[in-house]
Short mmCIF file of C-alpha atoms in Angstrom, two decimals:
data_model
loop_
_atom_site.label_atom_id
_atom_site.label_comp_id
_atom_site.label_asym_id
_atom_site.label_seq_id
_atom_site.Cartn_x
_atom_site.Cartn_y
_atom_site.Cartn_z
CA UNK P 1 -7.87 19.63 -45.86
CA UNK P 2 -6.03 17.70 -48.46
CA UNK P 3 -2.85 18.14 -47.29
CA UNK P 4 -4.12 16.32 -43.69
CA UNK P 5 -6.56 13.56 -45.62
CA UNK P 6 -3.25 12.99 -47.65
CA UNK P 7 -1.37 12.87 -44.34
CA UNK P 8 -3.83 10.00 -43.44
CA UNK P 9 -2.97 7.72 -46.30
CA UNK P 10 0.30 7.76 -45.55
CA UNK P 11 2.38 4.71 -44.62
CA UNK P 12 2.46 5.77 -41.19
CA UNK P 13 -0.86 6.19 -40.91
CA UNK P 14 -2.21 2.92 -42.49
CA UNK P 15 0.54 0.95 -39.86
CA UNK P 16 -0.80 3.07 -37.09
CA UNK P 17 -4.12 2.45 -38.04
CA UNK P 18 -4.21 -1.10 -39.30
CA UNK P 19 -1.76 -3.27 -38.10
CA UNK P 20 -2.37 -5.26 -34.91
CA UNK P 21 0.68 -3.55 -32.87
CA UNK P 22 0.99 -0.14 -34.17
CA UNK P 23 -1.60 1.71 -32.19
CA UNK P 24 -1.48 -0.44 -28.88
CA UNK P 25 2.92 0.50 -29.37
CA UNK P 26 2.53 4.05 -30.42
CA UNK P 27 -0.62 4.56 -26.97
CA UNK P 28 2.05 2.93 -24.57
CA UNK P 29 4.96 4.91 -25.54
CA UNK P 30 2.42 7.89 -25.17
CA UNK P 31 1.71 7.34 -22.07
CA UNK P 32 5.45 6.91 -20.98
CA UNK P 33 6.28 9.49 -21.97
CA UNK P 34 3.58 11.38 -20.41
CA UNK P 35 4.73 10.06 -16.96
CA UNK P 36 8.05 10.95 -17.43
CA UNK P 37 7.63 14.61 -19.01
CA UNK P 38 4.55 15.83 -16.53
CA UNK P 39 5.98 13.24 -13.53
CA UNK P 40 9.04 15.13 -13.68
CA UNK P 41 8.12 18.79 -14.32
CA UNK P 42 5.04 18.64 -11.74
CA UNK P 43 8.31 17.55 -8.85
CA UNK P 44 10.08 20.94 -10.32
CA UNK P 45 7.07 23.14 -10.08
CA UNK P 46 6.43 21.90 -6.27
CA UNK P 47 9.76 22.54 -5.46
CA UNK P 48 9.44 25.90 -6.94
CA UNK P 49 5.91 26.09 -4.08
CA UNK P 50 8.55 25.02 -1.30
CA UNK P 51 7.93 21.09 -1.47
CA UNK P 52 11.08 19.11 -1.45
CA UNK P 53 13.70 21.50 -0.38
CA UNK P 54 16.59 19.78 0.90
CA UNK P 55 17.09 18.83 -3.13
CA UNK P 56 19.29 21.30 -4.00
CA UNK P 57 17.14 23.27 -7.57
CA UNK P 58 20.46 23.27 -10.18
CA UNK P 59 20.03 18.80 -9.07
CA UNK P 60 16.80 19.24 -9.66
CA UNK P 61 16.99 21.18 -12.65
CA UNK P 62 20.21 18.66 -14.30
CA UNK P 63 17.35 15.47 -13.99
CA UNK P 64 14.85 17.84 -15.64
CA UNK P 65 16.69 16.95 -19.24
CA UNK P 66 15.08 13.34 -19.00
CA UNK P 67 11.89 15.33 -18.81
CA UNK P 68 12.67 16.18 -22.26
CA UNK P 69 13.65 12.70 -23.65
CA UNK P 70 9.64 11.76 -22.23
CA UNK P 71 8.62 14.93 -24.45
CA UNK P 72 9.93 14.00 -28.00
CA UNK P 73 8.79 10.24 -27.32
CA UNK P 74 5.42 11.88 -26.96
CA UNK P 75 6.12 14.30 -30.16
CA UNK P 76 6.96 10.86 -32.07
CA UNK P 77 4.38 8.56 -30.99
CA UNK P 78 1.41 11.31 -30.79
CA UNK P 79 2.28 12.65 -34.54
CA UNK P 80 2.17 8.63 -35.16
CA UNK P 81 -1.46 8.60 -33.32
CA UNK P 82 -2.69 11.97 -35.30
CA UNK P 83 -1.85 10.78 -38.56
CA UNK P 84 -4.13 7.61 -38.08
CA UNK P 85 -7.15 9.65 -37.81
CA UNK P 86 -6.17 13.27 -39.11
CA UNK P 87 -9.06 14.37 -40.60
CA UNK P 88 -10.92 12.98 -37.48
CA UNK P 89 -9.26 14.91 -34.94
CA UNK P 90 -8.43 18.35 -36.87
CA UNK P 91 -12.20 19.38 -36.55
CA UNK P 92 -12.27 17.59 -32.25
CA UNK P 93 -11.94 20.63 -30.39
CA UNK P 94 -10.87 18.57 -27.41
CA UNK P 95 -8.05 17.51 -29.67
CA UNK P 96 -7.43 21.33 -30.68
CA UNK P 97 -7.45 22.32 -26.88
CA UNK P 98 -5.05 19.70 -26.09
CA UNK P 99 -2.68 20.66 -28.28
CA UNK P 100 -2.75 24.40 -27.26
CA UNK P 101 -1.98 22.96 -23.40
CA UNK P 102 0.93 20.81 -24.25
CA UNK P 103 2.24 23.76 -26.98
CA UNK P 104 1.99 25.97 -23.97
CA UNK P 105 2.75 23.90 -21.31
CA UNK P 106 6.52 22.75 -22.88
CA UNK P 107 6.72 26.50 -23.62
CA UNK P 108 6.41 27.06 -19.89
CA UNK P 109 8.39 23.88 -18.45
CA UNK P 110 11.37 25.74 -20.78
CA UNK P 111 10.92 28.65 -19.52
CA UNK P 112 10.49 27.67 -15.72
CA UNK P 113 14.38 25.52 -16.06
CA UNK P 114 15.51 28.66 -17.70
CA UNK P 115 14.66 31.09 -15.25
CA UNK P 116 15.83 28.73 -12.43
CA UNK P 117 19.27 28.38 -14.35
CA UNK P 118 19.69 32.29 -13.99
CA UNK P 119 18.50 32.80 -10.97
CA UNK P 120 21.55 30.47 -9.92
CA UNK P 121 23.76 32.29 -12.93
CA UNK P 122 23.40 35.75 -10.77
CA UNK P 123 24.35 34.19 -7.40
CA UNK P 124 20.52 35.15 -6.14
CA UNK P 125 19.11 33.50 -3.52
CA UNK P 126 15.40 34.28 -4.79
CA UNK P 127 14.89 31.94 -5.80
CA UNK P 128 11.02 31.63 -5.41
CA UNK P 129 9.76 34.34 -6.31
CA UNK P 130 6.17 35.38 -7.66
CA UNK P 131 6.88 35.28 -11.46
CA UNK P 132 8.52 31.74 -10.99
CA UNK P 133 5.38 30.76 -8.69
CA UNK P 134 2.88 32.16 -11.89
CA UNK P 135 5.01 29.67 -14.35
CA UNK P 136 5.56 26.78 -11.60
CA UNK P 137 1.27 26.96 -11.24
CA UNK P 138 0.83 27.76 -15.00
CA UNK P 139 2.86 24.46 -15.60
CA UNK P 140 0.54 22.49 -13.37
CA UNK P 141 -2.54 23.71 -14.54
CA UNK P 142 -1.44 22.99 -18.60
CA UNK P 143 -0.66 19.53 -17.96
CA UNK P 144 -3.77 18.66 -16.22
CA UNK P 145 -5.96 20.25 -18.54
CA UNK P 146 -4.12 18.55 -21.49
CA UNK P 147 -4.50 14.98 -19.80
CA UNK P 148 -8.36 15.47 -19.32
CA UNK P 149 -8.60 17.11 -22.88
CA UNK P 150 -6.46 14.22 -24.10
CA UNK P 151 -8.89 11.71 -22.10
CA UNK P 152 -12.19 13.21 -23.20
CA UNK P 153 -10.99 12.58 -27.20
CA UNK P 154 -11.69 9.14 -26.50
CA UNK P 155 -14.93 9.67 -25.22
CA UNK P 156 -16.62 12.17 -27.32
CA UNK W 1 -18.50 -15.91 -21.15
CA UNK W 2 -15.61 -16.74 -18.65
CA UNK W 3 -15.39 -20.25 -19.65
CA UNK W 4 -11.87 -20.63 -19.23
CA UNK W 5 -12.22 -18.74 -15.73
CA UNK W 6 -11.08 -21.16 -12.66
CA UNK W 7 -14.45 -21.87 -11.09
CA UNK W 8 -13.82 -20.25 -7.69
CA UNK W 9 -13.41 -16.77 -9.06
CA UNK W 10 -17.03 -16.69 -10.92
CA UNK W 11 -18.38 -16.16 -7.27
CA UNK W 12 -16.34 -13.40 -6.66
CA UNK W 13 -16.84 -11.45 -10.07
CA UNK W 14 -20.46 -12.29 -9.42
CA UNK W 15 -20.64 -10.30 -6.25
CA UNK W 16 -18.37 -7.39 -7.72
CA UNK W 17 -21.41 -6.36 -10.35
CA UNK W 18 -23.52 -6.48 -7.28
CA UNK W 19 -21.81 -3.45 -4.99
CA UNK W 20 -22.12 -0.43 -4.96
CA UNK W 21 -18.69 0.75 -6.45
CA UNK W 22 -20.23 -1.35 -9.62
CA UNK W 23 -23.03 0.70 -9.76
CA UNK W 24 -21.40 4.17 -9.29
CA UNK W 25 -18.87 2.90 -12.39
CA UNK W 26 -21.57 1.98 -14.68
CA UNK W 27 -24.50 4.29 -13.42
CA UNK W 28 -22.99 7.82 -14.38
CA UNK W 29 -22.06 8.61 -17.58
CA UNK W 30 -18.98 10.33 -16.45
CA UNK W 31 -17.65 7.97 -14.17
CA UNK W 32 -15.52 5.97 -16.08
CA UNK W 33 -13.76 8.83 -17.89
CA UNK W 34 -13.18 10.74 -14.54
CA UNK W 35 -11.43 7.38 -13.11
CA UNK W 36 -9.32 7.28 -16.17
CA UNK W 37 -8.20 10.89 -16.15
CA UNK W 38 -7.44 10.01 -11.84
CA UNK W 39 -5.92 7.44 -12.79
CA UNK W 40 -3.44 8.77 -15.49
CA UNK W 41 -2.83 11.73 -12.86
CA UNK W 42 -1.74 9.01 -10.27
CA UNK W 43 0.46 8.11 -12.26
CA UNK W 44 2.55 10.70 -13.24
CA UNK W 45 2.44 11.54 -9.04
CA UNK W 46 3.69 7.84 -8.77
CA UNK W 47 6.78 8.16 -11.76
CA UNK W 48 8.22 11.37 -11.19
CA UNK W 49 9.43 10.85 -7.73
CA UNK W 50 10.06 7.25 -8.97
CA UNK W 51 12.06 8.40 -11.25
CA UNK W 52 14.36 10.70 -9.43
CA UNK W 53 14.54 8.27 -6.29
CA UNK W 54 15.79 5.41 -8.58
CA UNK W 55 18.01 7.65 -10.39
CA UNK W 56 19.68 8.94 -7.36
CA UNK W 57 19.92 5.39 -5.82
CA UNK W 58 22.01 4.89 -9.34
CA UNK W 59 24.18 7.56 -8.69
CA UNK W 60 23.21 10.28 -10.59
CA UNK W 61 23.43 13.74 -8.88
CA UNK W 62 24.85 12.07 -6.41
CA UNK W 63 27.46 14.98 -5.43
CA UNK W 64 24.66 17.40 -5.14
CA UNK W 65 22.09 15.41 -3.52
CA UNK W 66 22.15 13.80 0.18
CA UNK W 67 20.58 10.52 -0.20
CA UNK W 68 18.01 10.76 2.29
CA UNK W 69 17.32 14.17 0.35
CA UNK W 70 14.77 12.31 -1.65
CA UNK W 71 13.35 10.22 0.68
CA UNK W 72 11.24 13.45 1.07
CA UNK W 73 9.75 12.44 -2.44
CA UNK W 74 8.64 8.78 -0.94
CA UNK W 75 4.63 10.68 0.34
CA UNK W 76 4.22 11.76 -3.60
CA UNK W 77 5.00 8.52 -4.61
CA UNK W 78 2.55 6.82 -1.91
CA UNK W 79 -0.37 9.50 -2.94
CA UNK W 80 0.00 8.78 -6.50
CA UNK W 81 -0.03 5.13 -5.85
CA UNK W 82 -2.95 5.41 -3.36
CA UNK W 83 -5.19 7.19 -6.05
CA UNK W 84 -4.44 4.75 -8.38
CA UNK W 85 -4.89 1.62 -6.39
CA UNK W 86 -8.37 3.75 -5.61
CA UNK W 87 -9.07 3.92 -9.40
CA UNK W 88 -8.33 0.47 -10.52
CA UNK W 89 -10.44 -0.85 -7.75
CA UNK W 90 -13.23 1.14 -9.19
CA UNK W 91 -12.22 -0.20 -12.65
CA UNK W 92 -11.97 -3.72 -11.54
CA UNK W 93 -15.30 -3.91 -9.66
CA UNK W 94 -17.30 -2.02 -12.79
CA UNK W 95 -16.33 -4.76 -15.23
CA UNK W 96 -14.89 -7.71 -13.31
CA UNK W 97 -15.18 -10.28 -15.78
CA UNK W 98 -13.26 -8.41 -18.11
CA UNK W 99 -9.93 -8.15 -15.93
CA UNK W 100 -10.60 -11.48 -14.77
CA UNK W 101 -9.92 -12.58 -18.59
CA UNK W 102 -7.39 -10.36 -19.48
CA UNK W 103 -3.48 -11.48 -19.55
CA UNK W 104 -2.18 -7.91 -19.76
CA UNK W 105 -4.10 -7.18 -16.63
CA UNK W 106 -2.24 -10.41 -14.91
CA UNK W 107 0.91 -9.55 -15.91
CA UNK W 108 0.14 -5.98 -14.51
CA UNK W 109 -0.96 -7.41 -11.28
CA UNK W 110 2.72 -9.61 -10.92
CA UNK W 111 4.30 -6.76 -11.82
CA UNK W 112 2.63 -5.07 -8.85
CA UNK W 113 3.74 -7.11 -6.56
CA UNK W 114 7.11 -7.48 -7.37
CA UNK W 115 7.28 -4.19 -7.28
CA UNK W 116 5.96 -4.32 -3.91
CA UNK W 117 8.28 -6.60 -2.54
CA UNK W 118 11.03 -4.47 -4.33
CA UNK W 119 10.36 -2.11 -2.09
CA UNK W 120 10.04 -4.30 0.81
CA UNK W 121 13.38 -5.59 -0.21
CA UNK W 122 14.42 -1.42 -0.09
CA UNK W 123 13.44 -0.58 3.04
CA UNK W 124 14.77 -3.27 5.07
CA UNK W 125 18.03 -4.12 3.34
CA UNK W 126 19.05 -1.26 1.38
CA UNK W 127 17.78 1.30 3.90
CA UNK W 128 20.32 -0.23 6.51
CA UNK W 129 23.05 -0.11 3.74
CA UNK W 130 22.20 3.16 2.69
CA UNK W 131 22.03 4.25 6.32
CA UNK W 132 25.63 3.51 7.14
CA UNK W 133 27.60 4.93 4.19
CA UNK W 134 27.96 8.56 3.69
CA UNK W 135 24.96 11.09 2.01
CA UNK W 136 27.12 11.55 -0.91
CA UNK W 137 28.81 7.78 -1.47
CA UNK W 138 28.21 5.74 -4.14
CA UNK W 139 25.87 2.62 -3.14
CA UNK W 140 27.47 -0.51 -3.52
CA UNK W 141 26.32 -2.64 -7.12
CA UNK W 142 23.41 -5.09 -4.79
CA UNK W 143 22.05 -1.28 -3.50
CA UNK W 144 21.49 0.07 -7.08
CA UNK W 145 20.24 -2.99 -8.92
CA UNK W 146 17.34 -2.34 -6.90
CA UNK W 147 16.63 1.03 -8.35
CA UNK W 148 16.98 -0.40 -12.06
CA UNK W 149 14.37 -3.13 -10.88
CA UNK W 150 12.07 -0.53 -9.60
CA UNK W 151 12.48 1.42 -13.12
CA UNK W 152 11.89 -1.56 -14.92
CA UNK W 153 9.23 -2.97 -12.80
CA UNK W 154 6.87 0.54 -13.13
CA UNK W 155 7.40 0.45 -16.88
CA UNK W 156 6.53 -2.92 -17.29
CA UNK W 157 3.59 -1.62 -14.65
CA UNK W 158 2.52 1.15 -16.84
CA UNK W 159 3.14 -0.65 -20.41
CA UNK W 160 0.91 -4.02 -19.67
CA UNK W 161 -1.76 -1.44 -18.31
CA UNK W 162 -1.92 0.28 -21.30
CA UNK W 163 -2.26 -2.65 -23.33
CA UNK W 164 -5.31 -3.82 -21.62
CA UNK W 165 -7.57 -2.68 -23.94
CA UNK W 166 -5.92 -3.95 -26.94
CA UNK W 167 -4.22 -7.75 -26.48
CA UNK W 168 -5.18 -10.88 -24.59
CA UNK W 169 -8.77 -9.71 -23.58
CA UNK W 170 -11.85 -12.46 -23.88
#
């Protein structure tokens, strides 16, 4: 607990905190790059259901990097956002929860591009099958639960 | 409060808190956080086939991708927009004075529009263009300044709604 109350007397965390355009900066960037990391990956996981398929999945798959660039945006601003309030949100369990979803839900974004790139490395045509389904749904349901987790730390 | 409102408006916010949609946004406790969470789910619906549309209009993937390929994105894009234009209704009528007073929330609003007539501007012009070159050309300069303006438009969209709570509130 000293090593996060420490955290929060940081630099960083007295500009997030106390200046007039820290927070409202760091909140918009987070929600950028929210759109463009779950925007992005929800379009691959319906694709993956059947949506969409007259865009060819290694096109699909290529745009998928920008997903990525929304990702460490969110890494950078949401560390910037935790380290206002760290001792705050350590014990929210909403904040806890969230964290496991987006953890997991990067985790399985990676691992649905990667099993789409060899799928297409093998020359199979496959390419839907059940264990990419179970990821493609997986993905869907970690980013929704992380946005209403996310939400509900405002509220409670 | 509203002093500096134009006087025909206070009529208008006046009714707002008297509907219905007023009530159900102040009335449960859940209400406004449920809206919110819609409302951030709208728009990721509303950016990611934004995204790759505007991107494809700019030429990227272009070799791999037929053009009218992602047209098939344009629904999506409508749905997330619907839910959201659903939402912020609901917003707008449960505290009217307070988007009445806000600047971030105007500049949100032009941004809509333009936006709108953007796409306007897409379908009847570019569409044509777009219509008569090949599914793997590159779109002349005219065709793909109006996917930048789209990107820039929704982030500018996005970033002024975000800021609502924060700056230029009365």
């Amino acid at each position: 607990m000293a090593f996060i109350a420490w955290i929060e007397e940081t630099w960083l965390g007295e500009v997030v905190r106390a200046s007039a355009y820290g927070y409202p900066l760091m909140i918009t960037l987070h929600s950028l790059g929210l759109a463009v990391m779950v925007g992005l990956s929800v379009i691959l996981s319906l694709r993956v259901f059947g949506f969409f398929s007259t865009i060819p999945y290694s096109s699909l798959e290529r745009l998928l990097k920008i997903a990525w660039i929304g990702f460490i945006i969110n890494l950078i601003s949401g560390f910037s956002l935790y380290v206002a309030n760290a001792t705050g949100l350590i014990v929210d369990p909403y904040f806890l929860i969230k964290m496991g979803m987006v953890i997991l839900g990067a985790i399985l974004v990676g691992t649905m591009q990667s099993m789409i790139n060899t799928a297409f490395a093998t020359g199979s045509q496959e390419m839907a099958n059940m264990n990419l389904k179970i990821v493609a749904g997986a993905v869907i349901f970690c980013w929704t639960a992380a946005m209403v987790t996310g939400r509900l730390i405002a509220y409670l | 409060m509203g002093e500096d409102l134009p006087g025909w408006i206070i009529p208008i916010l006046n009714w707002m808190e008297t509907t219905w949609i007023n009530d159900l946004m102040l009335g449960p406790r859940w209400s406004w956080p449920i809206f919110e969470t819609l409302h951030f789910t709208g728009m990721c619906l509303l950016f990611g086939p934004l995204i790759i549309m505007d991107l494809r209009l700019l030429g990227f993937e272009r070799l791999t991708i037929p053009s009218a390929a992602v047209h098939k994105l344009i629904p999506l894009t409508i749905f997330g927009f619907g839910i959201n234009l659903v939402t912020g209704i609901g917003f707008v009528f449960g505290n009217p004075y307070r988007y009445a007073m806000s600047n971030m929330f105007l500049f949100k609003s032009i941004l809509i529009l333009l936006a709108g007539a953007n796409v306007l501007y897409f379908w009847k012009k570019a569409m044509p263009v777009l219509d008569g070159i090949g599914p793997h050309e590159d779109a002349p300069t005219s065709i793909k300044l109006v996917g930048l303006t789209s990107l820039l438009l929704w982030t500018g969209v996005l970033s002024f709604g975000r800021l609502i709570p924060y700056f230029g509130t009365g």
